[in-house]
Tab-separated table of C-alpha atoms in Angstrom:
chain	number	residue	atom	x	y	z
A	194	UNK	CA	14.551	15.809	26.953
A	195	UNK	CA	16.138	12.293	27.253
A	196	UNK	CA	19.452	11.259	25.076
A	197	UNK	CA	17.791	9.650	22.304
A	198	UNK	CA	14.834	7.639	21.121
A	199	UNK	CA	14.065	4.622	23.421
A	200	UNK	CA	15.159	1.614	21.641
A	201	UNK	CA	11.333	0.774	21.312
A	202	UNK	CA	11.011	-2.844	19.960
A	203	UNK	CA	7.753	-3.412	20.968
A	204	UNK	CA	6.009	-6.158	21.492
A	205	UNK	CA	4.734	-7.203	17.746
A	206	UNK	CA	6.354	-10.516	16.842
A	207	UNK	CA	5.641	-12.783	13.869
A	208	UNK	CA	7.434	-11.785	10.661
A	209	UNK	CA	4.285	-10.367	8.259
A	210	UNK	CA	6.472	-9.503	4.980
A	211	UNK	CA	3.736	-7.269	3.763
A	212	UNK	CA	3.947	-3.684	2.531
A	213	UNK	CA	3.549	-2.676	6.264
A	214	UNK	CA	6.613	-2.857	8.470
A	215	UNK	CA	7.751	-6.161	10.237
A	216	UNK	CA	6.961	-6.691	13.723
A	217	UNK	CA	9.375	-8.204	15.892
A	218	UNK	CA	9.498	-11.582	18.080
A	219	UNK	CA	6.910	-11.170	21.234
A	220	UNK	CA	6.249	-13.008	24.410
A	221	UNK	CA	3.713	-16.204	24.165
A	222	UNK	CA	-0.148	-16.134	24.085
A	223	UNK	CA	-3.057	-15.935	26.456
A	224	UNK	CA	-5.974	-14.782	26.359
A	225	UNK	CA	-7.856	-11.629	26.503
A	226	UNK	CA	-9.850	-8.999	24.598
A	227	UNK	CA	-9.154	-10.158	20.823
A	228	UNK	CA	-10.471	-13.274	19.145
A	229	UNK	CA	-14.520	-12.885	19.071
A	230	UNK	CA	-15.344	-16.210	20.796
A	231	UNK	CA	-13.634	-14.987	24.033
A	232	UNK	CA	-16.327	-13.619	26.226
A	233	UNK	CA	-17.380	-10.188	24.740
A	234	UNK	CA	-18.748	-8.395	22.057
A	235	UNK	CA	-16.856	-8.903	19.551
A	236	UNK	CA	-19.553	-11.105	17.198
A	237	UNK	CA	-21.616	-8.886	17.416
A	238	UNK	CA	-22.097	-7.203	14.500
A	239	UNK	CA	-20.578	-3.993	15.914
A	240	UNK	CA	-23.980	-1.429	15.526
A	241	UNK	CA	-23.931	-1.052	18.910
A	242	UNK	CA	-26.811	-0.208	21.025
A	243	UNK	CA	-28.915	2.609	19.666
A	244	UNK	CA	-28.215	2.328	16.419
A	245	UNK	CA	-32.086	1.461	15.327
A	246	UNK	CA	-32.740	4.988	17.163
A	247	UNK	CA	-32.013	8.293	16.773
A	248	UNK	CA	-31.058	9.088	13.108
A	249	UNK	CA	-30.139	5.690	11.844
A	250	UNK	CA	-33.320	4.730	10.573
A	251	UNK	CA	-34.106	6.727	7.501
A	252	UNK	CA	-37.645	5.740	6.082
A	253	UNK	CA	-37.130	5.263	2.391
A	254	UNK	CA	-41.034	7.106	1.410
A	255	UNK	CA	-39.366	10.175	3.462
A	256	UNK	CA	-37.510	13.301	2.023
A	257	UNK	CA	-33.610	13.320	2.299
A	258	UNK	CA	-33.202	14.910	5.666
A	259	UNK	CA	-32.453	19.081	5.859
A	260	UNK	CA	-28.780	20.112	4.179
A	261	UNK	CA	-28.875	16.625	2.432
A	262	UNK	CA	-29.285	16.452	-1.306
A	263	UNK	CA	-31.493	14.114	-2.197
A	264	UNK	CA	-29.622	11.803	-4.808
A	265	UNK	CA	-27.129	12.098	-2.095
A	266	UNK	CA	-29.895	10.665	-0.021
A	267	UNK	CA	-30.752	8.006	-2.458
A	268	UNK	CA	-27.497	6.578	-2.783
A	269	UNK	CA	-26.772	6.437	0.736
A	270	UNK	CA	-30.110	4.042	1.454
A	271	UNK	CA	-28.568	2.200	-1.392
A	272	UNK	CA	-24.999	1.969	-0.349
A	273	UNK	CA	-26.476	1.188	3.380
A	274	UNK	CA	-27.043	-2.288	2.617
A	275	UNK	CA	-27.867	-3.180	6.465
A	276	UNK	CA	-29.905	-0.325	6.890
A	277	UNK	CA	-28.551	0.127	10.085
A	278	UNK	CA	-28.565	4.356	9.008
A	279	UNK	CA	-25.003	3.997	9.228
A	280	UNK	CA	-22.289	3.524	6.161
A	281	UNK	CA	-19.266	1.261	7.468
A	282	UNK	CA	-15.742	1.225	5.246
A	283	UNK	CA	-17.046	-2.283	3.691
A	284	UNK	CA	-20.451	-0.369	2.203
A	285	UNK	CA	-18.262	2.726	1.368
A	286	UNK	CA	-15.861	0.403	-0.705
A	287	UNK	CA	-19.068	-0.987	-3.030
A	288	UNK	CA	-20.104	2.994	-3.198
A	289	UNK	CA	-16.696	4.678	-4.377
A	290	UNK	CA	-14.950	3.718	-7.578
A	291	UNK	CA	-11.873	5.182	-9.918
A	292	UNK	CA	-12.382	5.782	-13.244
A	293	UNK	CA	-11.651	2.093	-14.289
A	294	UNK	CA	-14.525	0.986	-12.235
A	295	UNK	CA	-11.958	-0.853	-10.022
A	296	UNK	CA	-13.215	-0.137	-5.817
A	297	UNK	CA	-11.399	2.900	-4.152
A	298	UNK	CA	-9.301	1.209	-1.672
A	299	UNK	CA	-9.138	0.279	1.917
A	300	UNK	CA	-6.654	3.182	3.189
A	301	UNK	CA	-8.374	5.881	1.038
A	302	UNK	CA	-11.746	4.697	2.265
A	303	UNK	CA	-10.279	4.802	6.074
A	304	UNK	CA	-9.093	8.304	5.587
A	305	UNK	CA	-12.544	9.216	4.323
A	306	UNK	CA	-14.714	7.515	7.234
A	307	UNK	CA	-11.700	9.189	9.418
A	308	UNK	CA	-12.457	12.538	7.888
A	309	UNK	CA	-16.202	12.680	7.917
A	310	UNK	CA	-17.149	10.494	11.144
A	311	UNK	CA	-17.604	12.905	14.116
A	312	UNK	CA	-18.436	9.791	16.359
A	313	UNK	CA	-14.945	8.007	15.781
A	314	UNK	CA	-17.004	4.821	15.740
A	315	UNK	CA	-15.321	4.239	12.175
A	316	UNK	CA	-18.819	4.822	10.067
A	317	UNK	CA	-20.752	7.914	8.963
A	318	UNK	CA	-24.361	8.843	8.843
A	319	UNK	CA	-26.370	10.767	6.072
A	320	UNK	CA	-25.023	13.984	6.824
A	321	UNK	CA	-21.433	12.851	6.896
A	322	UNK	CA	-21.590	10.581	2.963
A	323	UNK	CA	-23.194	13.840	1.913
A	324	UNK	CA	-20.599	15.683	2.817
A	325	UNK	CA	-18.284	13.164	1.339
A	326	UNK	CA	-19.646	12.569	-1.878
A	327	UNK	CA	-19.316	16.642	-2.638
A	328	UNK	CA	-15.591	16.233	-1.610
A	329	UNK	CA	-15.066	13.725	-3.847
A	330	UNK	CA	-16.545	15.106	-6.604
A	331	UNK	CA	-14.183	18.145	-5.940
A	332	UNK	CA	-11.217	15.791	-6.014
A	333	UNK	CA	-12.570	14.253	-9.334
A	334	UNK	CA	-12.624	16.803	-11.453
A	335	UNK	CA	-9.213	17.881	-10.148
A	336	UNK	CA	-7.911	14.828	-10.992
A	337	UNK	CA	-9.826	14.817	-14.436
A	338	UNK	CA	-7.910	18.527	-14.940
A	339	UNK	CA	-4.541	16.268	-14.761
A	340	UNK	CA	-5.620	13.665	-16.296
A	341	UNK	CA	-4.003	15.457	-19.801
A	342	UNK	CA	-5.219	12.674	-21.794
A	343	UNK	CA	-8.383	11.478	-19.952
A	344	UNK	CA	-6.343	7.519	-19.717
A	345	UNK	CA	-8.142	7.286	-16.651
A	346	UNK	CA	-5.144	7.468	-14.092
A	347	UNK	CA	-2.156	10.222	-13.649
A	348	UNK	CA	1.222	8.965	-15.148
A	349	UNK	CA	4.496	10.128	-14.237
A	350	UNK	CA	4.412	13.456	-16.079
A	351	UNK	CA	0.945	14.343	-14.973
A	352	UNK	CA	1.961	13.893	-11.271
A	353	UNK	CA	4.608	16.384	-11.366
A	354	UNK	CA	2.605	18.751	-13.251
A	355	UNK	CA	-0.634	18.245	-10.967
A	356	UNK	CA	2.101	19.009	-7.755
A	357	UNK	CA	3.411	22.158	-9.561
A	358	UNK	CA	-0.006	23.882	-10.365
A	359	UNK	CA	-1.191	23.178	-6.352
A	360	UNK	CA	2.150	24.861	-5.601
A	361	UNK	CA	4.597	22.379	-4.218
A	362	UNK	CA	8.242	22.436	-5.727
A	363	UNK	CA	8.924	18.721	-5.587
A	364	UNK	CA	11.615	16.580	-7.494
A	365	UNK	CA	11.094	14.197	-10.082
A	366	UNK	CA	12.766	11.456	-7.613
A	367	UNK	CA	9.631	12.137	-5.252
A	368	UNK	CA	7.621	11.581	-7.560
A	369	UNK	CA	9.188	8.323	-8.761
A	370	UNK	CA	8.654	7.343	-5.068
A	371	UNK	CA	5.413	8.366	-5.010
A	372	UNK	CA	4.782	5.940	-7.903
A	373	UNK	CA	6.491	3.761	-6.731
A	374	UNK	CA	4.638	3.550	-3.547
A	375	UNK	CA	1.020	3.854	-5.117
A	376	UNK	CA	0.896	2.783	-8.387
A	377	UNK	CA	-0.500	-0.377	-9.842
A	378	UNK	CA	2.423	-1.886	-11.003
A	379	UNK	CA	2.812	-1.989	-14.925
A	380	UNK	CA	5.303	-0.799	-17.745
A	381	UNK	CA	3.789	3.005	-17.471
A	382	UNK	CA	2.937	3.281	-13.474
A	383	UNK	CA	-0.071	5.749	-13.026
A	384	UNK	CA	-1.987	6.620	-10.446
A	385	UNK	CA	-5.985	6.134	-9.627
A	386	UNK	CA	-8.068	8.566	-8.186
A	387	UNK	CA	-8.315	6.952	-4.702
A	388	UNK	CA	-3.917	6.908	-4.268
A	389	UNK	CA	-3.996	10.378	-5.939
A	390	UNK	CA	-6.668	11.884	-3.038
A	391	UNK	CA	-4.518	9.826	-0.501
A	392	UNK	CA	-1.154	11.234	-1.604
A	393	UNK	CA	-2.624	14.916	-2.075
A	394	UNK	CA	-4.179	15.130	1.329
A	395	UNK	CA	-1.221	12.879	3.398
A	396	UNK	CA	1.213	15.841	1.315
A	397	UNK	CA	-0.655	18.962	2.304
A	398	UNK	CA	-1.050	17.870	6.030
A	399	UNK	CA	2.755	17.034	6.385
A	400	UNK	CA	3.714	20.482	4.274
A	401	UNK	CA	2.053	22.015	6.782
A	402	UNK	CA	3.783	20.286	9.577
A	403	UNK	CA	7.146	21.116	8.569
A	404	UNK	CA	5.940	24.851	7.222
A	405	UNK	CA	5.578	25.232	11.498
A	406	UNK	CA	8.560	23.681	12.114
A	407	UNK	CA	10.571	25.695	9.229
A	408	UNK	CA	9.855	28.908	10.365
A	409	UNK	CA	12.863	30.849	8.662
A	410	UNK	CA	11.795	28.745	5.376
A	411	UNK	CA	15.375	27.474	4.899
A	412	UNK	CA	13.503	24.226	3.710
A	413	UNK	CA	15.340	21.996	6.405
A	414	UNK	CA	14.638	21.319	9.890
A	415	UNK	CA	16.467	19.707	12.998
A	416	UNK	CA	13.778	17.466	14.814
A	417	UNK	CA	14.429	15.573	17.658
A	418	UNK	CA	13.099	11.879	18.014
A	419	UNK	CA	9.521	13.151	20.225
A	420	UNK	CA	9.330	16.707	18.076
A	421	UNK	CA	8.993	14.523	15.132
A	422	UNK	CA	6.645	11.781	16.860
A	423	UNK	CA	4.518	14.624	18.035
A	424	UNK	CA	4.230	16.118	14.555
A	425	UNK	CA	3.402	13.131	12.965
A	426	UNK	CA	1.143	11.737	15.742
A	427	UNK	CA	-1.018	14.950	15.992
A	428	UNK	CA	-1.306	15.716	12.159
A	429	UNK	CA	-2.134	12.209	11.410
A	430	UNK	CA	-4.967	11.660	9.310
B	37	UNK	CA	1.853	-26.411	24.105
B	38	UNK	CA	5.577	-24.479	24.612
B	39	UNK	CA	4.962	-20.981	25.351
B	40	UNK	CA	4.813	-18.892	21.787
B	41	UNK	CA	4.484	-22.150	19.973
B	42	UNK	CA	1.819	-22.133	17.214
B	43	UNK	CA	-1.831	-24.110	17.820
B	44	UNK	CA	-2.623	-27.187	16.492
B	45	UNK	CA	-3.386	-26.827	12.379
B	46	UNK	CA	-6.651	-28.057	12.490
B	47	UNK	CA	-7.331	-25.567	15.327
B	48	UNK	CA	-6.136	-22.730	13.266
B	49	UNK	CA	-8.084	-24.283	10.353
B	50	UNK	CA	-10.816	-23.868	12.309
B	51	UNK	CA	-10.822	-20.269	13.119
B	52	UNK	CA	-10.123	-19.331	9.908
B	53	UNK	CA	-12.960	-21.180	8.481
B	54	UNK	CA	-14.931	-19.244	10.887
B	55	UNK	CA	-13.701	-15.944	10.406
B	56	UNK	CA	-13.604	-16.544	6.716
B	57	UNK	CA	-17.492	-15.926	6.307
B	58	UNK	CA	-17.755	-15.726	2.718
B	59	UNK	CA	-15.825	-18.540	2.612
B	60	UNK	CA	-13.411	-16.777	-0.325
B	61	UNK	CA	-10.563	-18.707	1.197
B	62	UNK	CA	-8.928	-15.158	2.167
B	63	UNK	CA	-9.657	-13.202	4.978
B	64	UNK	CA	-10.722	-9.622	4.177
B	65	UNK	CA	-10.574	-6.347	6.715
B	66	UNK	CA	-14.590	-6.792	7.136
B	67	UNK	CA	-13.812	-10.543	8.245
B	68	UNK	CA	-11.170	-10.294	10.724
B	69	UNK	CA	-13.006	-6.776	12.042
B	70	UNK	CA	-15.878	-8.802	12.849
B	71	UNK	CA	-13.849	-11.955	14.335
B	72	UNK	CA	-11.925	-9.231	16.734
B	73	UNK	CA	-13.521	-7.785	20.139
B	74	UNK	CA	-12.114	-4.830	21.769
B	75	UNK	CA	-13.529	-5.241	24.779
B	76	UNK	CA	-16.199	-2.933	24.090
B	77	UNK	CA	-19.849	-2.809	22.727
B	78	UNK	CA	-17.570	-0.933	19.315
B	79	UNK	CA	-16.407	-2.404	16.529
B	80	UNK	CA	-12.673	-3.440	16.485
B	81	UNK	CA	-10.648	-0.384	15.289
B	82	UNK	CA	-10.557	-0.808	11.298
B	83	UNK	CA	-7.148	1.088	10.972
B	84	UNK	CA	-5.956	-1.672	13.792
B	85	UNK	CA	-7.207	-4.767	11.096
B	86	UNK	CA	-6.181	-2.911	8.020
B	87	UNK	CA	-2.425	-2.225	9.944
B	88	UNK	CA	-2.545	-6.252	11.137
B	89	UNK	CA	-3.471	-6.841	7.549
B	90	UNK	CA	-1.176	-4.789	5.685
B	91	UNK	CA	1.818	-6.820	7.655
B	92	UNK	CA	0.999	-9.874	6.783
B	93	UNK	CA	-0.455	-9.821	3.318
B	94	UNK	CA	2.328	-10.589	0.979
B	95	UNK	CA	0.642	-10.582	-2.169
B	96	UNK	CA	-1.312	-7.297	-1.269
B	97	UNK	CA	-4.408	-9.006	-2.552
B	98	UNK	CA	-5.999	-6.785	0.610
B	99	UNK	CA	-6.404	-9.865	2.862
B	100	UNK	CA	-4.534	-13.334	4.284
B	101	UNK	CA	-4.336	-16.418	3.406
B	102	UNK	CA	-4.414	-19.308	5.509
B	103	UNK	CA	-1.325	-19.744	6.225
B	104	UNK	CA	-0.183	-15.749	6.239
B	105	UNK	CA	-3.541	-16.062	8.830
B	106	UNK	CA	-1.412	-18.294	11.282
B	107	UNK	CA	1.048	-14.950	11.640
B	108	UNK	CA	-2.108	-13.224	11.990
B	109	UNK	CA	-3.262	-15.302	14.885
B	110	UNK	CA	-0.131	-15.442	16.594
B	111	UNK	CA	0.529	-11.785	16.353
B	112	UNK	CA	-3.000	-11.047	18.184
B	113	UNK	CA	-2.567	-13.466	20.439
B	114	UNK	CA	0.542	-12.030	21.654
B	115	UNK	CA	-0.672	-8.279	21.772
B	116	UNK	CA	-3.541	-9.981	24.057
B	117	UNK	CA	-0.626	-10.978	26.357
B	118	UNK	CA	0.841	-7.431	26.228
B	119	UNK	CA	-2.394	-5.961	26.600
B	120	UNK	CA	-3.089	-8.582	29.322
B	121	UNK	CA	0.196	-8.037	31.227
B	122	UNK	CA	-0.108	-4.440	31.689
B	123	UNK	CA	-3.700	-4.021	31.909
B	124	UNK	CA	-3.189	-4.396	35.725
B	125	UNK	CA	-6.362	-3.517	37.196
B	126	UNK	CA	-7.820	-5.319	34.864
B	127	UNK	CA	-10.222	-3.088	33.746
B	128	UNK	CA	-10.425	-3.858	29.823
B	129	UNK	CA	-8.485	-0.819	29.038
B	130	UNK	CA	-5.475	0.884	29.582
B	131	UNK	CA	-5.073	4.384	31.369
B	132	UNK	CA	-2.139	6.443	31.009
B	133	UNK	CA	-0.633	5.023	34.005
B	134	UNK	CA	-0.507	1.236	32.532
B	135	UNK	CA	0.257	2.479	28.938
B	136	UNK	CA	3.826	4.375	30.379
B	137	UNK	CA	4.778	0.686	32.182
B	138	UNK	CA	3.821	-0.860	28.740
B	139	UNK	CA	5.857	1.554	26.669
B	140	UNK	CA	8.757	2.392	28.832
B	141	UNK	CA	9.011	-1.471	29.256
B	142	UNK	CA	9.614	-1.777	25.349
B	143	UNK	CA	11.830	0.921	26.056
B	144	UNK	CA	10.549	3.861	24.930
B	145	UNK	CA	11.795	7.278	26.635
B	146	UNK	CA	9.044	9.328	26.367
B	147	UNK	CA	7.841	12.528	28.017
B	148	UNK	CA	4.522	13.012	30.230
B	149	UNK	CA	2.909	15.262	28.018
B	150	UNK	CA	3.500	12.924	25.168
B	151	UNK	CA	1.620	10.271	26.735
B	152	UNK	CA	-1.685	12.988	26.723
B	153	UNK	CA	-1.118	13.343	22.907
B	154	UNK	CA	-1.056	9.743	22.441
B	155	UNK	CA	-3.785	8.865	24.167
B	156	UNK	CA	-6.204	11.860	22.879
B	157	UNK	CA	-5.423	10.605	19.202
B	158	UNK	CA	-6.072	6.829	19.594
B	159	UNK	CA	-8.387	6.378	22.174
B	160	UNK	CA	-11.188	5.974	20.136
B	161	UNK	CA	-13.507	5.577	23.297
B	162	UNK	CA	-13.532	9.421	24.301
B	163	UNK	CA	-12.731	7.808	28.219
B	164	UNK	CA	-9.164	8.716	28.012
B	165	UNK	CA	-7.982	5.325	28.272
B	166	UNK	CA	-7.068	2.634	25.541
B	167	UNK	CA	-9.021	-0.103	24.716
B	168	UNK	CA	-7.089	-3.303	23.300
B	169	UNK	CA	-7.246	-2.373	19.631
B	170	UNK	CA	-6.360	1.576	19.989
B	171	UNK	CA	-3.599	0.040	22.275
B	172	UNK	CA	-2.284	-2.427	19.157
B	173	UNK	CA	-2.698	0.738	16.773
B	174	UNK	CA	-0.494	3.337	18.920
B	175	UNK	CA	1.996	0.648	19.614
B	176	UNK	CA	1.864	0.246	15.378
B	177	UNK	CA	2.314	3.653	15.011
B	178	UNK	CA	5.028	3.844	17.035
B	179	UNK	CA	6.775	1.438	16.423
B	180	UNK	CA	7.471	2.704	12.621
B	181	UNK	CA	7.975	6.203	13.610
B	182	UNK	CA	10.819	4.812	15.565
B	183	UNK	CA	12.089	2.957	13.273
B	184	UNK	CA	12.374	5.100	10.325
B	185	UNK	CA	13.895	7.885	12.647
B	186	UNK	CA	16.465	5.315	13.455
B	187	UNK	CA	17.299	5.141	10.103
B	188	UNK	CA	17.893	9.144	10.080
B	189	UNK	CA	19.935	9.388	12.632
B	190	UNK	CA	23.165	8.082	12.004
B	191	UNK	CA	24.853	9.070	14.954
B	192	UNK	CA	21.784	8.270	17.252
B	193	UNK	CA	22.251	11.144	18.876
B	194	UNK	CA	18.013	11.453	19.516
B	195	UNK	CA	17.976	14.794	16.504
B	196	UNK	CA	17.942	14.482	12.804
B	197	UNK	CA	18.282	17.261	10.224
B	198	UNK	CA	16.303	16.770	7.103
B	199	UNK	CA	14.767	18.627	4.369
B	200	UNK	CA	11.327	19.425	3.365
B	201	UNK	CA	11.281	16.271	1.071
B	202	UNK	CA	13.274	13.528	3.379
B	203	UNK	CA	10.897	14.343	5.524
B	204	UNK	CA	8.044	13.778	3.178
B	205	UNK	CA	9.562	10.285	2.235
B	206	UNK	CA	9.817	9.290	6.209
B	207	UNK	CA	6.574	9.966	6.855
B	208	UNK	CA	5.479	8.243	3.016
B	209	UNK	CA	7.281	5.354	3.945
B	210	UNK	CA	4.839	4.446	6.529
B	211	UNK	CA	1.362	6.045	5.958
C-alpha cells in the first residue's frame, strides 16, 4: 500500500565515513537514556540481577553439566573470565580464532551470541558455547575442505568453488564483491574462517528469502519497498 | 552552547578518557557498551555499539579515536533527543504508538502490521516496546534498507525488479 518508500532520513546526523552507512544531520542534544553517568544503569557492569543464581555459577571441582562435553566445559570456565556463568561477545572474541591465530571478529562473534543466546541478553551460558563450539567445528572443517592448499584462508578460486559444491550458481563478479567486502586487503584477497561462516550463513538465509518470493523460479523478483523491508527485517540474523 | 554545537574539548576529553578504560587511546565495542545505558538493568544492545562503531571508524581498526569519538558523542546525543522527543509518556521506552510518530515523522510510510514485525525483532526486552538502544538499532536498520532500495528504484515508483544476485548484493551491501 502507499506510493513509494517514505523518504526516511532519519534522525542520525554526524558524518561517520566508516564501512557502515553515513547518517545524516539531526536535531541538537539533551539528555536521556545513553551516556552511563546519566542516572541509570548503564555502569553497571551489565550482569544484571540474578546472574550469581540459577545456572551462572558453575563450580570448577563439579562435572560439566548434562548434554555438555566436558572440554567444552573446561574451556568455557576458561573463556568466562568474570565468572559471572555467562560468555559476553568480548570473552567469545579471546575464545574463537582463524587459522592465522588472528581473533574471529566482532560481526561474526555477534551473529554467533545472536544464534545461540535464547535470552537475547547478548551472552550465552554453558549449554549455548557448547552448542557453538560443535558448530564451529562443523564450519572448520568445511572451510579446511576449500581450503585446496591448506594457506589458511579461501582465495578467489576457492570461493567460487566452495559456493558451487553447496549448490549456489553464483558469478565470478559476486564473488569479487564478496572479496571485496570481506577480505583483508592484500595483492591475493582471501578470506578467514570467521568472514567465510558470516558470508555462508548471511547467503543461505537471503537464498531462502528470495526462493519464497521466486516462486515460479524465474530467478527475478518484483518487491515493493515494505515486501523487501519485511524480508530482510524478519530473516535477519 | 548553540543547539547541535559540539562540547567543550576538554569535556569530550574527558569522557573519552573515561570510557576508554584500558586506556589504549581507542575506544573498543566492550568500552562504549559499558559507557552506554539503555534505560534498563541490560546491557546496551552490542549490535547498536558495533552499528555506532562501524560508522564512525574510518580506519576499521574496530574502534574510535578521539576525535572520530566526538561524532560518536554527538551522534548519541542526538538519538537521546529523538528518543527523548517521542518517548512521550516518558516511560524509558517506546511502544508502538510513539515509535509510528517517530518514524512517520522521518517520513517513513509504513503499514500497521509492519510496525508488529519491527518491534518483535528489535525489542530485545520481550515487553513489546523499544528501549533506547533497540530504538537506535531499528532506526539503523532502516535507514540502510531505505537507502539502498532508493538506489534500485530508478523511477521511485515504491517496486523494484531484481535478480537473485542484485538482490544478494543489496542486502551484502549493508549486513
Amino acid at each position: 500500500p502507499g506510493p513509494g518508500p517514505g523518504p526516511g532520513p532519519g534522525p542520525g546526523p554526524g558524518s561517520g565515513s566508516g564501512s557502515g552507512s553515513r547518517p545524516r544531520p539531526g536535531p541538537g542534544p539533551v539528555p536521556g537514556p545513553g551516556w552511563g553517568s546519566t542516572p541509570g544503569p548503564g555502569s553497571v557492569s551489565g550482569r544484571g540481577p540474578g546472574a550469581a543464581a540459577g545456572n551462572g555459577n558453575w563450580d570448577r571441582r563439579r562435572n560439566a553439566p548434562p548434554g555438555v562435553d566436558p572440554e567444552a566445559f573446561s574451556w568455557f570456565q576458561t573463556v568466562d573470565t568474570d565468572h559471572s556463568g555467562f560468555i559476553s561477545v568480548k570473552e567469545l572474541k579471546q575464545a574463537l580464532v582463524n587459522n592465522n591465530w588472528s581473533s574471529f571478529n566482532d560481526e561474526t562473534c555477534l551473529l554467533m551470541i545472536n544464534m545461540f543466546d535464547k535470552t537475547r541478553s547478548g551472552r550465552i551460558d554453558v549449554y549455548g558455547f557448547s552448542a557453538l563450539l560443535r558448530f564451529i567445528q562443523q564450519w572448520r572443517s568445511l572451510f579446511q575442505q576449500y581450503d585446496r592448499d591448506q594457506s589458511g584462508s579461501i582465495s578467489f578460486t576457492e570461493l567460487q568453488q566452495a559456493f558451487s559444491q553447496m549448490g549456489y550458481n553464483l558469478s565470478p563478479q559476486f564473488s569479487q564483491l564478496l572479496l571485496a567486502r570481506y577480505a583483508q586487503r592484500s595483492p591475493n584477497p582471501s578470506i578467514q574462517l570467521d568472514r567465510f561462516i558470516h558470508i555462508c550463513m548471511q547467503l543461505q538465509s537471503l537464498t531462502d528469502a528470495f526462493r519464497e518470493k521466486d516462486t515460479a523460479m524465474v530467478g527475478n523478483v518484483r518487491l515493493g519497498y515494505e515486501d523487501f523491508l519485511t524480508m530482510v527485517v524478519t530473516r535477519m540474523l | 552552547g548553540a543547539p547541535g554545537a559540539l562540547p567543550d574539548p576538554s569535556f569530550l576529553w574527558s569522557v573519552f578518557q573515561r570510557v576508554d578504560k584500558d586506556r589504549s587511546g581507542i575506544i573498543c565495542d566492550n568500552e562504549l557498551q559499558q559507557a552506554l545505558s539503555n534505560g534498563t538493568w541490560t546491557p546496551f544492545n552490542p549490535a547498536t555499539v558495533r552499528s555506532i562503531l562501524g560508522m564512525f571508524d574510518r580506519e576499521n581498526k574496530g574502534g574510535v579515536n578521539f576525535n572520530e569519538f566526538t561524532g560518536v558523542w554527538k551522534y548519541i546525543t542526538d538519538w537521546q533527543n529523538v528518543f527523548r522527543t517521542y518517548d512521550r509518556d516518558n516511560s524509558g521506552m517506546i511502544d508502538k504508538n510513539e515509535l509510528k510518530q517517530a518514524l512517520t515523522g522521518f517520513g517513513y510510510r509504513l503499514s500497521d502490521q509492519f510496525y508488529d514485525i519491527l518491534i518483535r525483532k528489535f525489542d530485545r526486552q520481550g515487553k513489546g516496546q523499544v528501549a533506547f538502544d533497540d530504538f537506535i538499532q531499528c532506526c539503523v536498520v532502516l535507514q540502510r534498507l531505505t537507502d539502498v532500495f532508493r538506489r534500485y528504484d530508478t523511477d521511485q515508483d515504491g517496486w523494484i525488479q531484481v535478480s537473485y544476485e542484485q538482490y544478494l548484493s543489496m542486502v551484502f551491501s549493508i549486513v
